[in-house]
Amino acid sequence: MDTLTFGLTLLVVGMGGTLVALATLALLMELLKKIFPHHNSEAK
């Protein structure tokens, strides 16, 4: 495997892994919002 091929492979795998991780975190946050909803209650 030459340097260019290795660099492009690393770029694609790295960016793909980053996008998968961000999508997983976004889904986890949405799930937590549904499990623990935020209630607006003003303390008077």
Coordinates of N, CA and C in Angstrom, one line a residue:
M1 N 0.8 -1.2 0.0 CA 0.0 0.0 0.0 C 0.9 1.2 0.0
D2 N 0.7 2.1 -1.0 CA 1.5 3.3 -1.1 C 1.0 4.4 -0.1
T3 N 1.7 5.4 0.0 CA 1.4 6.5 1.0 C 0.1 7.2 0.7
L4 N -0.2 7.4 -0.6 CA -1.4 8.1 -1.0 C -2.6 7.2 -0.6
T5 N -2.6 6.0 -0.9 CA -3.7 5.1 -0.6 C -3.9 5.0 0.9
F6 N -2.8 4.9 1.6 CA -2.9 4.8 3.1 C -3.5 6.1 3.7
G7 N -3.1 7.2 3.2 CA -3.6 8.5 3.6 C -5.1 8.7 3.3
L8 N -5.5 8.3 2.1 CA -6.9 8.4 1.8 C -7.8 7.4 2.6
T9 N -7.2 6.2 2.9 CA -7.9 5.2 3.7 C -8.1 5.8 5.1
L10 N -7.0 6.3 5.7 CA -7.1 6.9 7.0 C -8.0 8.0 7.1
L11 N -8.1 8.9 6.1 CA -9.0 10.0 6.0 C -10.5 9.5 6.0
V12 N -10.8 8.6 5.2 CA -12.2 8.1 5.1 C -12.6 7.4 6.4
V13 N -11.7 6.5 6.9 CA -12.1 5.7 8.1 C -12.2 6.7 9.3
G14 N -11.2 7.6 9.4 CA -11.3 8.6 10.5 C -12.5 9.5 10.5
M15 N -12.8 10.0 9.3 CA -14.0 10.9 9.2 C -15.3 10.1 9.4
G16 N -15.3 8.8 8.9 CA -16.5 8.0 9.1 C -16.7 7.6 10.5
G17 N -15.6 7.3 11.2 CA -15.7 7.0 12.6 C -16.2 8.2 13.4
T18 N -15.7 9.4 13.1 CA -16.1 10.6 13.8 C -17.6 10.9 13.6
L19 N -18.1 10.7 12.3 CA -19.5 10.9 12.1 C -20.4 9.9 12.8
V20 N -19.9 8.6 12.8 CA -20.7 7.6 13.5 C -20.7 7.9 15.0
A21 N -19.6 8.3 15.6 CA -19.6 8.7 17.0 C -20.5 9.9 17.3
L22 N -20.5 10.9 16.5 CA -21.4 12.0 16.7 C -22.9 11.7 16.5
A23 N -23.2 10.8 15.6 CA -24.6 10.4 15.4 C -25.0 9.5 16.6
T24 N -24.1 8.7 17.1 CA -24.5 7.9 18.3 C -24.7 8.8 19.5
L25 N -23.9 9.8 19.7 CA -24.1 10.7 20.8 C -25.4 11.5 20.7
A26 N -25.7 11.9 19.4 CA -26.9 12.7 19.2 C -28.1 11.8 19.5
L27 N -28.1 10.5 19.1 CA -29.2 9.6 19.5 C -29.3 9.4 21.0
L28 N -28.2 9.3 21.6 CA -28.2 9.1 23.1 C -28.7 10.3 23.8
M29 N -28.4 11.5 23.3 CA -29.0 12.7 24.0 C -30.5 12.8 23.8
E30 N -30.9 12.4 22.6 CA -32.4 12.4 22.3 C -33.1 11.4 23.2
L31 N -32.5 10.2 23.4 CA -33.1 9.2 24.3 C -33.1 9.7 25.7
L32 N -32.1 10.3 26.2 CA -32.0 10.9 27.5 C -33.1 12.0 27.7
K33 N -33.3 12.8 26.7 CA -34.3 13.8 26.8 C -35.7 13.2 26.9
K34 N -35.9 12.1 26.2 CA -37.3 11.5 26.4 C -37.4 10.8 27.7
I35 N -36.3 10.2 28.2 CA -36.4 9.5 29.5 C -36.5 10.6 30.7
F36 N -35.8 11.6 30.6 CA -35.8 12.7 31.7 C -36.2 14.0 31.1
P37 N -37.5 14.2 30.9 CA -37.9 15.5 30.3 C -37.6 16.7 31.2
H38 N -37.4 17.8 30.6 CA -37.1 19.1 31.4 C -38.4 19.8 31.7
H39 N -38.7 20.0 33.0 CA -39.9 20.8 33.4 C -39.5 22.2 33.7
N40 N -40.2 23.1 33.1 CA -40.0 24.5 33.4 C -40.9 24.9 34.6
S41 N -40.3 25.0 35.8 CA -41.1 25.5 36.9 C -40.3 26.6 37.6
E42 N -40.9 27.8 37.7 CA -40.3 28.9 38.3 C -40.5 28.9 39.8
A43 N -39.5 29.1 40.6 CA -39.6 29.1 42.0 C -39.9 30.5 42.4
K44 N -41.1 30.7 43.1 CA -41.5 32.0 43.5 C -41.5 32.2 45.0

